[in-house]
Short mmCIF file of C-alpha atoms and ligand atoms in Angstrom, two decimals:
data_model
loop_
_atom_site.label_atom_id
_atom_site.label_comp_id
_atom_site.label_asym_id
_atom_site.label_seq_id
_atom_site.Cartn_x
_atom_site.Cartn_y
_atom_site.Cartn_z
CA MET A 1 -0.29 0.32 0.04
CA SER A 2 1.41 3.81 -1.23
CA ASN A 3 2.67 5.46 2.16
CA THR A 4 1.06 9.22 0.97
CA SER A 5 -1.92 10.35 1.45
CA ASP A 6 -3.38 13.63 1.33
CA VAL A 7 -3.01 14.73 5.11
CA ILE A 8 -1.38 12.21 7.87
CA ILE A 9 -2.85 12.31 11.86
CA VAL A 10 -0.68 11.79 14.42
CA GLY A 11 -2.57 10.54 17.59
CA GLY A 12 -5.09 7.88 17.58
CA GLY A 13 -7.37 10.06 19.90
CA VAL A 14 -10.20 12.00 20.13
CA ILE A 15 -9.73 15.16 18.61
CA GLY A 16 -7.29 13.12 16.19
CA ASN A 17 -10.25 10.17 15.00
CA ALA A 18 -12.92 13.83 14.80
CA ALA A 19 -9.98 15.36 12.98
CA ALA A 20 -9.53 11.48 10.56
CA TYR A 21 -13.80 11.66 10.02
CA TYR A 22 -14.64 15.09 8.75
CA LEU A 23 -11.52 15.62 6.47
CA SER A 24 -13.29 12.00 5.10
CA LYS A 25 -16.46 13.19 5.24
CA LYS A 26 -15.45 15.29 2.01
CA GLY A 27 -13.17 12.83 0.90
CA VAL A 28 -9.66 13.87 1.75
CA SER A 29 -7.62 10.53 2.18
CA VAL A 30 -6.03 11.30 5.60
CA THR A 31 -3.32 7.96 7.25
CA VAL A 32 -3.98 8.23 11.70
CA LEU A 33 -1.05 6.72 13.05
CA GLU A 34 -1.72 5.54 16.27
CA GLY A 35 1.52 4.65 19.05
CA SER A 36 0.55 2.59 21.03
CA ALA A 37 -1.85 -0.81 20.71
CA ASP A 38 -5.14 1.09 21.56
CA ILE A 39 -7.19 3.62 19.45
CA GLY A 40 -8.40 5.91 21.86
CA HIS A 41 -6.01 4.62 24.25
CA GLY A 42 -4.20 8.43 25.90
CA GLY A 43 -7.10 10.49 27.60
CA SER A 44 -9.86 10.07 25.21
CA SER A 45 -10.72 6.55 27.15
CA ARG A 46 -10.17 8.22 30.88
CA ASN A 47 -11.70 11.68 31.18
CA GLY A 48 -14.57 12.32 33.28
CA GLY A 49 -16.53 14.07 29.60
CA GLY A 50 -17.99 16.72 30.44
CA VAL A 51 -18.88 18.97 27.44
CA ARG A 52 -19.21 22.25 29.58
CA GLN A 53 -18.59 25.29 27.91
CA SER A 54 -18.83 27.49 31.78
CA GLY A 55 -16.08 27.37 34.00
CA ARG A 56 -13.62 27.53 30.13
CA ASP A 57 -11.89 30.37 28.96
CA PRO A 58 -12.60 33.15 26.74
CA ARG A 59 -10.49 31.86 24.79
CA GLU A 60 -11.02 28.48 24.38
CA LEU A 61 -15.42 29.30 24.66
CA PRO A 62 -16.06 29.80 21.08
CA LEU A 63 -15.09 25.86 20.17
CA ALA A 64 -17.34 24.93 22.51
CA MET A 65 -19.97 26.83 22.18
CA TYR A 66 -19.98 26.36 18.56
CA GLY A 67 -20.12 21.99 19.38
CA ILE A 68 -22.44 22.47 21.64
CA GLN A 69 -25.79 24.76 18.65
CA ASN A 70 -24.11 23.02 15.71
CA LEU A 71 -22.56 19.66 16.07
CA TRP A 72 -22.65 17.22 19.48
CA PRO A 73 -26.46 17.09 18.87
CA GLY A 74 -26.76 15.42 15.02
CA LEU A 75 -23.83 13.57 16.59
CA SER A 76 -25.42 10.41 17.27
CA GLY A 77 -27.22 9.81 14.73
CA GLU A 78 -24.75 11.36 12.41
CA LEU A 79 -22.48 8.79 13.31
CA GLY A 80 -24.99 5.67 13.97
CA ILE A 81 -23.33 5.53 17.58
CA ASP A 82 -25.08 6.43 21.11
CA THR A 83 -22.36 8.60 22.36
CA GLU A 84 -24.54 9.38 25.12
CA TYR A 85 -25.40 13.04 24.60
CA THR A 86 -26.47 14.71 26.86
CA PRO A 87 -27.52 18.20 27.90
CA LYS A 88 -29.25 18.45 30.42
CA GLY A 89 -26.73 21.63 32.64
CA ASN A 90 -23.62 22.18 34.76
CA LEU A 91 -24.15 22.38 38.02
CA ARG A 92 -20.59 23.79 39.59
CA LEU A 93 -21.01 23.88 43.68
CA GLY A 94 -20.03 26.32 45.76
CA LYS A 95 -20.37 25.60 50.20
CA THR A 96 -18.48 28.79 51.21
CA GLN A 97 -17.84 32.52 50.40
CA ALA A 98 -15.17 31.65 49.21
CA HIS A 99 -16.60 29.21 46.52
CA LEU A 100 -19.01 31.30 45.16
CA ASP A 101 -16.62 35.15 44.61
CA ILE A 102 -14.60 32.20 42.04
CA LEU A 103 -18.00 31.13 40.53
CA ARG A 104 -19.00 35.04 40.14
CA LYS A 105 -15.86 35.56 38.38
CA LEU A 106 -15.74 32.76 36.38
CA THR A 107 -19.66 33.42 35.51
CA ASP A 108 -19.61 37.43 34.82
CA ARG A 109 -16.69 36.01 32.17
CA ALA A 110 -18.47 33.52 30.03
CA ILE A 111 -21.74 35.96 30.73
CA ALA A 112 -19.70 38.87 28.99
CA CYS A 113 -19.04 36.31 25.76
CA GLY A 114 -23.19 35.58 25.64
CA LEU A 115 -22.81 32.26 27.42
CA ASP A 116 -26.15 31.55 28.86
CA VAL A 117 -25.08 30.70 32.71
CA ARG A 118 -26.15 32.99 36.10
CA MET A 119 -25.41 32.32 39.12
CA ILE A 120 -28.45 30.72 41.40
CA GLY A 121 -29.46 29.62 44.76
CA TYR A 122 -29.74 26.82 47.33
CA GLU A 123 -33.93 26.15 47.10
CA GLU A 124 -33.13 26.23 43.17
CA ILE A 125 -29.73 23.84 42.93
CA LYS A 126 -32.43 21.91 45.66
CA SER A 127 -34.98 21.60 42.75
CA ILE A 128 -32.76 21.14 40.65
CA ASN A 129 -31.03 18.24 41.74
CA PRO A 130 -32.33 17.22 45.25
CA TYR A 131 -30.02 14.21 45.99
CA LEU A 132 -27.34 17.30 46.63
CA SER A 133 -25.77 17.95 49.92
CA ASP A 134 -27.87 20.12 52.68
CA GLU A 135 -24.19 22.07 52.32
CA VAL A 136 -23.98 23.11 49.47
CA ILE A 137 -25.26 26.76 49.06
CA GLY A 138 -24.89 28.89 45.64
CA ALA A 139 -24.41 28.02 42.36
CA SER A 140 -23.33 28.45 38.42
CA TRP A 141 -25.67 27.41 36.64
CA CYS A 142 -25.53 26.72 32.46
CA PRO A 143 -28.47 24.89 31.42
CA THR A 144 -26.94 24.13 27.81
CA ASP A 145 -24.23 21.76 28.89
CA GLY A 146 -23.86 18.20 29.93
CA HIS A 147 -21.88 15.16 29.64
CA ALA A 148 -20.85 12.67 26.51
CA ASN A 149 -19.69 8.92 26.79
CA PRO A 150 -16.22 9.32 25.17
CA LEU A 151 -15.05 5.88 24.36
CA THR A 152 -18.52 5.34 22.26
CA ALA A 153 -18.30 9.29 21.21
CA THR A 154 -13.98 8.52 20.69
CA LEU A 155 -14.46 4.97 18.76
CA GLY A 156 -16.62 6.65 17.09
CA PHE A 157 -15.20 9.14 15.24
CA TYR A 158 -12.76 6.03 14.47
CA VAL A 159 -15.44 3.66 12.65
CA ASN A 160 -16.86 5.87 11.10
CA ALA A 161 -13.82 8.08 9.00
CA ARG A 162 -12.43 4.39 9.32
CA ARG A 163 -15.08 3.82 7.12
CA LEU A 164 -15.11 6.27 4.66
CA GLY A 165 -12.38 5.16 4.07
CA ALA A 166 -9.04 7.46 5.91
CA ARG A 167 -6.67 4.62 6.51
CA PHE A 168 -5.85 3.59 10.64
CA ILE A 169 -2.19 1.69 12.44
CA SER A 170 -2.01 1.25 15.85
CA GLY A 171 1.16 0.66 17.60
CA GLU A 172 2.70 2.53 15.24
CA LYS A 173 4.42 5.35 16.55
CA ALA A 174 5.35 8.23 15.09
CA VAL A 175 9.45 9.39 15.47
CA LYS A 176 10.23 12.67 13.47
CA LEU A 177 8.14 15.25 11.62
CA GLN A 178 10.94 16.72 7.69
CA LYS A 179 10.86 18.72 5.58
CA VAL A 180 11.28 18.71 1.91
CA LYS A 181 12.14 21.91 -0.11
CA GLY A 182 11.15 23.96 3.34
CA ARG A 183 8.11 22.27 3.53
CA LEU A 184 6.41 19.22 5.94
CA ARG A 185 6.82 16.14 3.91
CA LYS A 186 7.23 13.48 5.80
CA VAL A 187 6.78 11.41 9.69
CA VAL A 188 9.26 9.20 10.51
CA ALA A 189 7.21 6.32 12.33
CA GLU A 190 8.68 3.15 14.15
CA SER A 191 7.88 0.15 10.74
CA GLY A 192 7.45 3.28 7.47
CA VAL A 193 8.19 6.66 6.55
CA TYR A 194 4.56 8.46 5.22
CA GLU A 195 4.03 11.63 3.42
CA ALA A 196 1.58 13.97 3.18
CA GLU A 197 0.96 17.72 1.60
CA THR A 198 -0.51 18.17 5.08
CA VAL A 199 0.82 16.84 9.31
CA ILE A 200 -2.16 17.05 11.75
CA VAL A 201 -0.06 16.50 15.58
CA ALA A 202 -2.31 16.03 18.08
CA ALA A 203 -0.40 13.24 19.99
CA GLY A 204 -0.92 15.19 23.14
CA LEU A 205 1.14 15.49 25.75
CA GLU A 206 4.02 13.23 23.71
CA SER A 207 3.39 16.03 21.01
CA ARG A 208 6.10 18.39 22.60
CA PRO A 209 8.86 15.99 21.98
CA LEU A 210 7.59 15.36 17.97
CA LEU A 211 7.21 19.16 17.54
CA ASN A 212 10.35 19.48 18.35
CA THR A 213 11.82 17.48 15.57
CA VAL A 214 10.92 20.76 13.23
CA GLY A 215 11.80 23.79 15.97
CA ILE A 216 8.47 24.47 17.92
CA ASP A 217 7.97 24.32 21.08
CA VAL A 218 4.08 23.79 23.17
CA PRO A 219 5.25 24.79 26.73
CA MET A 220 2.81 22.69 28.78
CA THR A 221 3.34 19.27 31.13
CA GLY A 222 2.05 16.11 31.85
CA ASN A 223 -0.07 16.11 35.16
CA LEU A 224 -1.29 12.09 36.18
CA MET A 225 -4.98 12.24 37.12
CA GLU A 226 -7.85 9.93 38.17
CA CYS A 227 -11.24 9.09 37.88
CA LEU A 228 -13.98 6.21 38.95
CA VAL A 229 -16.89 5.01 39.13
CA THR A 230 -19.82 2.65 40.88
CA GLU A 231 -22.15 -0.30 40.17
CA ALA A 232 -25.17 1.11 38.22
CA GLN A 233 -28.24 2.64 40.20
CA PRO A 234 -30.69 3.72 40.03
CA TYR A 235 -31.36 6.46 38.36
CA LEU A 236 -30.66 10.07 40.18
CA PHE A 237 -30.36 12.81 37.93
CA ASP A 238 -29.51 14.16 34.83
CA GLN A 239 -26.59 17.45 35.04
CA MET A 240 -22.39 17.05 34.60
CA LEU A 241 -21.42 18.09 38.42
CA GLY A 242 -18.92 19.84 39.51
CA ALA A 243 -16.58 22.09 42.10
CA ALA A 244 -16.06 25.52 42.32
CA GLU A 245 -12.49 24.57 42.22
CA ALA A 246 -12.42 21.89 40.30
CA ASP A 247 -11.49 19.30 42.70
CA PHE A 248 -14.77 17.27 41.50
CA TYR A 249 -16.82 16.57 38.83
CA GLY A 250 -18.73 13.82 37.50
CA HIS A 251 -22.39 12.41 35.91
CA GLN A 252 -24.51 9.15 36.04
CA SER A 253 -24.25 7.55 32.81
CA LYS A 254 -27.09 6.38 30.36
CA HIS A 255 -26.74 3.23 31.55
CA GLY A 256 -27.08 3.75 35.32
CA SER A 257 -23.06 3.91 36.73
CA PHE A 258 -22.17 7.30 38.26
CA VAL A 259 -17.86 8.50 36.38
CA PHE A 260 -17.07 11.09 39.65
CA GLY A 261 -13.17 12.08 39.47
CA GLY A 262 -11.22 13.66 41.61
CA SER A 263 -7.80 14.39 43.42
CA SER A 264 -5.99 14.07 46.06
CA GLY A 265 -3.96 17.70 46.02
CA PHE A 266 -0.91 15.47 44.84
CA GLU A 267 -1.21 15.80 41.46
CA GLY A 268 1.88 16.43 39.51
CA CYS A 269 3.85 14.67 42.33
CA THR A 270 3.22 10.91 42.14
CA LEU A 271 5.46 8.74 40.67
CA ASP A 272 4.12 6.48 37.72
CA LYS A 273 7.41 4.15 38.28
CA SER A 274 5.17 1.00 36.03
CA GLY A 275 4.77 4.00 32.37
CA LEU A 276 1.53 2.04 32.96
CA LEU A 277 -0.66 5.03 34.70
CA GLU A 278 -1.06 2.59 38.10
CA ASN A 279 -3.27 5.16 40.75
CA TYR A 280 -1.61 6.82 43.43
CA GLU A 281 -2.63 4.83 46.35
CA LYS A 282 -4.38 8.12 47.62
CA THR A 283 -6.74 9.39 45.45
CA ALA A 284 -9.90 6.79 44.92
CA PRO A 285 -10.41 6.96 49.32
CA ALA A 286 -10.30 10.89 49.18
CA THR A 287 -12.94 11.10 45.37
CA CYS A 288 -15.22 8.96 48.01
CA ARG A 289 -15.21 10.97 50.91
CA GLY A 290 -15.12 14.49 48.38
CA ILE A 291 -18.10 12.16 47.39
CA MET A 292 -20.27 11.90 49.92
CA ARG A 293 -19.61 15.71 51.09
CA TYR A 294 -22.31 16.60 47.77
CA PHE A 295 -24.27 13.18 47.94
CA PRO A 296 -23.68 11.98 50.87
CA ASP A 297 -27.02 10.03 50.39
CA LEU A 298 -24.09 7.15 46.92
CA LYS A 299 -22.13 6.23 50.72
CA ARG A 300 -22.83 2.81 50.48
CA ALA A 301 -22.49 2.00 46.39
CA LYS A 302 -20.35 0.09 44.73
CA ILE A 303 -16.73 1.86 43.21
CA ILE A 304 -15.69 -1.41 40.00
CA ARG A 305 -12.76 0.11 38.69
CA THR A 306 -10.46 3.42 38.66
CA TRP A 307 -8.01 4.16 36.22
CA ALA A 308 -5.99 7.07 35.28
CA GLY A 309 -4.80 9.36 32.38
CA PHE A 310 -2.43 12.16 31.49
CA ILE A 311 -3.73 15.87 30.74
CA ASP A 312 -1.37 17.86 28.80
CA VAL A 313 -0.97 20.42 31.15
CA CYS A 314 -0.57 24.15 29.06
CA ALA A 315 1.52 26.65 30.33
CA ASP A 316 -1.53 29.39 29.93
CA GLY A 317 -4.35 26.70 29.75
CA VAL A 318 -5.44 26.73 26.49
CA PRO A 319 -4.91 24.62 24.32
CA VAL A 320 -2.52 25.96 21.54
CA LEU A 321 -4.22 24.93 17.69
CA GLY A 322 -4.12 26.30 13.85
CA ASN A 323 -1.33 26.09 11.03
CA ALA A 324 2.64 26.50 12.08
CA GLU A 325 3.52 29.72 9.49
CA GLU A 326 7.36 28.72 10.27
CA VAL A 327 7.18 25.32 8.94
CA PRO A 328 4.75 25.22 6.51
CA GLY A 329 1.70 22.29 6.62
CA LEU A 330 1.65 21.90 10.19
CA VAL A 331 -0.90 21.74 12.15
CA ILE A 332 -0.80 21.32 15.37
CA ALA A 333 -3.48 20.78 18.33
CA CYS A 334 -2.35 20.00 21.70
CA ALA A 335 -2.62 21.07 25.36
CA PHE A 336 -6.04 20.98 25.95
CA SER A 337 -5.35 21.04 28.97
CA GLY A 338 -8.39 18.12 31.00
CA HIS A 339 -9.93 19.98 29.07
CA GLY A 340 -10.06 18.39 25.22
CA PHE A 341 -12.95 15.97 25.04
CA GLY A 342 -15.94 18.38 25.02
CA ILE A 343 -14.33 20.57 22.16
CA SER A 344 -13.54 17.33 20.20
CA PRO A 345 -15.85 17.53 17.62
CA ALA A 346 -15.59 21.25 16.86
CA VAL A 347 -11.66 21.22 17.25
CA GLY A 348 -12.54 18.42 14.15
CA TYR A 349 -14.77 20.24 12.27
CA ASN A 350 -12.77 23.41 12.33
CA LEU A 351 -9.28 21.26 12.09
CA ALA A 352 -11.29 20.01 8.56
CA GLU A 353 -12.27 23.21 6.70
CA LEU A 354 -9.37 24.52 8.12
CA ILE A 355 -7.50 22.12 5.87
CA THR A 356 -9.49 22.12 3.11
CA THR A 357 -10.64 26.34 2.80
CA GLY A 358 -7.92 27.89 4.77
CA LYS A 359 -10.81 29.07 6.67
CA THR A 360 -11.80 27.98 9.86
CA PRO A 361 -15.91 28.46 11.41
CA VAL A 362 -14.51 29.95 14.00
CA ASP A 363 -12.19 32.31 15.16
CA ILE A 364 -9.41 30.57 16.70
CA SER A 365 -6.62 33.29 15.98
CA ALA A 366 -5.96 33.39 20.12
CA LEU A 367 -5.33 29.92 20.45
CA ARG A 368 -2.09 29.55 18.10
CA TYR A 369 2.30 28.49 19.24
CA ASP A 370 3.30 31.49 18.78
CA ARG A 371 1.37 34.05 21.88
CA PHE A 372 4.34 32.72 24.43
CA LYS A 373 5.65 35.73 25.83
CA ALA A 374 8.24 35.02 29.09
CA LYS A 375 6.27 37.09 31.71
CA ILE A 376 9.02 40.07 32.84
CA MET B 1 4.01 -5.38 19.67
CA GLY B 2 4.19 -4.55 15.91
CA ALA B 3 2.33 -1.43 13.52
CA VAL B 4 -1.60 -3.63 12.50
CA GLU B 5 -2.96 -2.42 9.55
CA ARG B 6 -6.74 -2.26 9.85
CA ILE B 7 -7.58 -3.25 7.09
CA LEU B 8 -10.04 -7.40 7.51
CA GLU B 9 -10.75 -8.07 3.98
CA ARG B 10 -12.83 -11.09 4.92
CA GLU B 11 -16.97 -9.35 5.09
CA PHE B 12 -19.22 -9.69 7.46
CA VAL B 13 -21.23 -12.97 7.32
CA PRO B 14 -24.38 -13.69 9.55
CA ALA B 15 -24.40 -16.44 11.59
CA ASP B 16 -27.23 -18.07 13.56
CA ASP B 17 -26.40 -18.38 16.61
CA ASP B 18 -25.75 -15.01 16.96
CA GLY B 19 -27.64 -14.43 19.01
CA VAL B 20 -26.56 -15.73 22.03
CA VAL B 21 -25.70 -14.00 24.55
CA VAL B 22 -21.66 -13.69 24.87
CA CYS B 23 -20.73 -11.12 28.21
CA ARG B 24 -24.44 -11.46 30.47
CA CYS B 25 -23.79 -8.55 32.56
CA GLU B 26 -23.82 -6.28 29.49
CA GLU B 27 -25.71 -8.50 27.58
CA ILE B 28 -24.00 -8.11 24.93
CA THR B 29 -24.16 -11.35 21.14
CA LYS B 30 -21.80 -13.02 19.35
CA GLY B 31 -22.80 -11.66 16.53
CA GLU B 32 -21.96 -7.60 17.84
CA ILE B 33 -18.77 -9.11 19.45
CA ARG B 34 -18.67 -10.12 15.55
CA ARG B 35 -19.85 -6.87 13.39
CA ALA B 36 -17.93 -4.81 16.00
CA VAL B 37 -14.48 -6.53 14.64
CA HIS B 38 -15.70 -5.82 12.00
CA ASP B 39 -16.77 -2.05 12.39
CA GLY B 40 -11.87 -2.40 13.20
CA ILE B 41 -12.68 -2.25 16.75
CA PHE B 42 -9.58 -5.34 16.77
CA THR B 43 -8.60 -5.65 19.98
CA MET B 44 -10.26 -6.80 23.20
CA THR B 45 -9.55 -2.25 25.46
CA GLU B 46 -11.46 -0.99 22.06
CA MET B 47 -14.58 -3.84 22.59
CA ARG B 48 -14.47 -3.16 26.66
CA ARG B 49 -14.99 0.43 25.50
CA TYR B 50 -17.34 0.35 22.56
CA LEU B 51 -20.36 -2.82 23.47
CA ARG B 52 -19.18 -2.55 27.17
CA ALA B 53 -18.71 -6.43 26.02
CA GLY B 54 -16.44 -6.96 29.73
CA MET B 55 -16.89 -3.71 31.50
CA GLY B 56 -20.22 -4.57 34.09
CA LEU B 57 -19.67 -6.24 37.90
CA CYS B 58 -18.18 -9.30 36.93
CA GLN B 59 -14.83 -6.70 34.89
CA GLY B 60 -14.93 -9.47 32.88
CA GLN B 61 -14.07 -11.61 34.59
CA THR B 62 -16.82 -14.61 33.20
CA CYS B 63 -17.10 -13.33 29.22
CA ALA B 64 -13.60 -12.98 28.85
CA LYS B 65 -12.03 -15.91 27.26
CA ASN B 66 -15.00 -16.86 24.70
CA VAL B 67 -14.98 -12.67 23.49
CA LYS B 68 -11.35 -13.33 22.98
CA ALA B 69 -11.91 -16.82 21.17
CA LEU B 70 -14.88 -14.89 19.45
CA MET B 71 -12.76 -11.70 18.52
CA ALA B 72 -9.19 -14.11 16.91
CA ARG B 73 -11.70 -15.70 15.08
CA GLU B 74 -12.69 -12.93 13.64
CA LEU B 75 -9.58 -10.70 13.38
CA GLY B 76 -8.39 -15.24 12.09
CA VAL B 77 -5.29 -15.16 13.98
CA PRO B 78 -4.55 -17.58 16.63
CA PRO B 79 -6.59 -16.17 19.79
CA LEU B 80 -3.07 -16.08 21.61
CA GLU B 81 -2.26 -12.65 19.99
CA LEU B 82 -4.69 -10.93 21.16
CA GLU B 83 -3.90 -9.63 24.76
CA HIS B 84 -6.88 -9.47 27.44
CA ALA B 85 -8.12 -5.41 28.85
CA THR B 86 -6.63 -3.60 32.08
CA ALA B 87 -7.41 -5.65 34.68
CA ARG B 88 -8.12 -2.47 37.29
CA SER B 89 -8.30 -1.86 40.84
CA PRO B 90 -10.59 -2.79 42.95
CA MET B 91 -10.90 -5.99 42.31
CA ARG B 92 -14.04 -6.89 43.69
CA PRO B 93 -16.62 -3.64 44.39
CA VAL B 94 -16.32 -2.13 47.77
CA GLU B 95 -18.13 0.86 49.01
CA MET B 96 -18.25 4.07 48.51
CA TYR B 97 -17.53 4.47 52.72
CA VAL B 98 -15.62 1.47 52.73
CA LEU B 99 -12.68 3.08 50.12
CA ALA B 100 -12.77 6.53 51.46
CA ASN B 101 -12.24 4.85 55.26
CA GLU B 102 -7.63 4.93 55.05
CA GLU B 103 -7.90 5.14 58.92
CA VAL B 104 -6.18 2.58 60.42
CA ALA B 105 -7.45 0.28 63.42
CA ASP B 106 -5.21 -0.21 66.16
C1 FAD C 401 -8.40 11.71 34.26
C2 FAD C 401 -9.32 12.99 33.51
C3 FAD C 401 -10.21 13.47 32.87
C4 FAD C 401 -10.60 14.50 32.16
N1 FAD C 401 -12.55 14.96 31.88
C5 FAD C 401 -12.58 16.22 30.72
C6 FAD C 401 -13.78 16.48 30.54
O1 FAD C 401 -14.63 15.89 32.14
N2 FAD C 401 -14.05 17.37 30.31
C7 FAD C 401 -13.25 17.19 28.98
O2 FAD C 401 -13.83 17.80 28.17
N3 FAD C 401 -12.15 16.55 28.94
C8 FAD C 401 -11.13 16.21 30.62
N4 FAD C 401 -10.04 15.42 29.94
C9 FAD C 401 -9.10 16.00 28.86
C10 FAD C 401 -9.60 14.89 26.97
O3 FAD C 401 -9.58 13.90 27.69
C11 FAD C 401 -8.15 15.20 26.57
O4 FAD C 401 -8.40 16.52 26.67
C12 FAD C 401 -9.14 14.58 24.79
O5 FAD C 401 -8.49 12.81 24.77
C13 FAD C 401 -7.56 14.74 24.39
O6 FAD C 401 -7.49 13.96 23.08
P1 FAD C 401 -6.50 14.02 22.26
O7 FAD C 401 -6.37 12.97 21.13
O8 FAD C 401 -5.52 15.31 22.11
O9 FAD C 401 -4.95 13.10 23.82
P2 FAD C 401 -5.22 11.39 23.89
O10 FAD C 401 -5.94 10.87 23.80
O11 FAD C 401 -4.12 10.87 24.28
O12 FAD C 401 -4.67 11.29 22.06
C14 FAD C 401 -3.41 10.98 22.16
C15 FAD C 401 -3.38 9.38 20.46
O13 FAD C 401 -1.24 9.99 20.81
C16 FAD C 401 -1.10 8.71 20.66
N5 FAD C 401 0.38 8.60 20.28
C17 FAD C 401 1.07 9.58 20.75
N6 FAD C 401 2.45 10.17 20.59
C18 FAD C 401 2.39 9.01 19.63
C19 FAD C 401 3.28 9.05 18.12
N7 FAD C 401 4.80 9.14 18.61
N8 FAD C 401 3.00 8.35 16.79
C20 FAD C 401 2.34 7.97 16.97
N9 FAD C 401 1.00 8.45 18.43
C21 FAD C 401 0.96 8.29 19.54
C22 FAD C 401 -1.48 8.66 21.82
O14 FAD C 401 -1.16 6.77 22.74
C23 FAD C 401 -2.74 8.76 22.20
O15 FAD C 401 -3.78 8.08 21.58
C24 FAD C 401 -9.92 14.25 31.24
C25 FAD C 401 -8.49 14.20 30.26
C26 FAD C 401 -8.20 12.70 31.71
C27 FAD C 401 -6.98 12.49 31.68
#
């Protein structure tokens, strides 16, 4: 088989797969190189499923809003796979005055960007979610936020891109990008060399060393984050939940289990000795204590699984997205900083537009790769 | 682990026993698993994520072997070539308030 296509995508996570799908739909020939044995084995299969606009940085918010208005609602039908998209709102909860101050700031900022989000008090919170602990005194409420299933969404994009003719190779780690006559042309991988007009680097944290091979650096670091899931429970609520300090978040999945993420405060300082993304012993117990303080009734729910995944945290907390003029033919899509799932359809769609028309429906110029300046 | 081209030459052929339930916790049938392989689901880890086969209460302790055999046959590879999905802690379901308690009795 010829190793030449119109576009090469490095990384078969939800971002790479979404881009592959929207490009294939436009008749562009695509090759996706996924370094691990499993498609979607990175953060894309390990996240909490939040599809949120509230709390997002104004530079990223337009992408989040675009996806929720234009892409998520029809996605399950379009892919023929249930992505379990549930736009039933997001409550970001506060228990102290300091929490409410944080929420108020985030809310004002989002309102200024045109998002429908507001602060609500105890009574209204209870009417939306009666199971919450009485310690919750206020919350921000964004009725158009929600959650989806990252596993079926990630693989749904993959299965459909593949059906439309995209070529996928797993166990094929890209090691080097190479220019030919001043233009990026080749991707050297462990078992082969691939050529294309355009290369999208969507390899999460690993994008950094790869981009370094053509002289581009994205300042980001890896943080190991953890989630847990309960056995299926009777239906309780539809909303996505978060907390002012972002230490607890989660939802009840369609299947009935609760998916919660939490932290111990040791994030970034735990050692993953095995390279197998091990859970840190203090995190799941801390997460359980956090959950029980918001949902006392869940104390007897059984935890059946815990896992960990890296987030690629950018120095300024928002992704790097778009062309790099220094390296014609290169498109960067990384540093999603723990919020890449919710915006993944919008990112994939906009990248496909960028590559085929040179323009994007959403202004992504604030996410440029060369925005980073030292503080003094 | 080598590079795997995600192509399957053979076509999906329906079978009489496609309705047999293989993963009892999540009620996933033989036909669904076989069809998923043709959708491009080539590993057991992907199968869990795609169909929830082996993701229920028993976490695949009952059906993993059968899922593996079915997938291997569909892919035309020996079952030994397929890796089991990663086992995740806790080994047995644990109630939240128990996992939350880190105090050591003296
Ligand atoms: C615990 C946790 C909770 C989260 N919660 C949320 C949430 O609620 N909402 C939300 O929006 N986001 C959330 N996120 C973030 C979200 O999961 C990510 O931003 C998103 O999945 C990024 O997708 P990606 O495709 O860029 O990265 P990944 O899924 O990491 O994909 C990158 C892929 O590239 C491959 N790769 C790496 N190097 C190479 C190479 N050299 N060659 C070829 N392939 C390579 C990897 O194997 C991987 O499959 C969470 C993340 C974690 C870890």
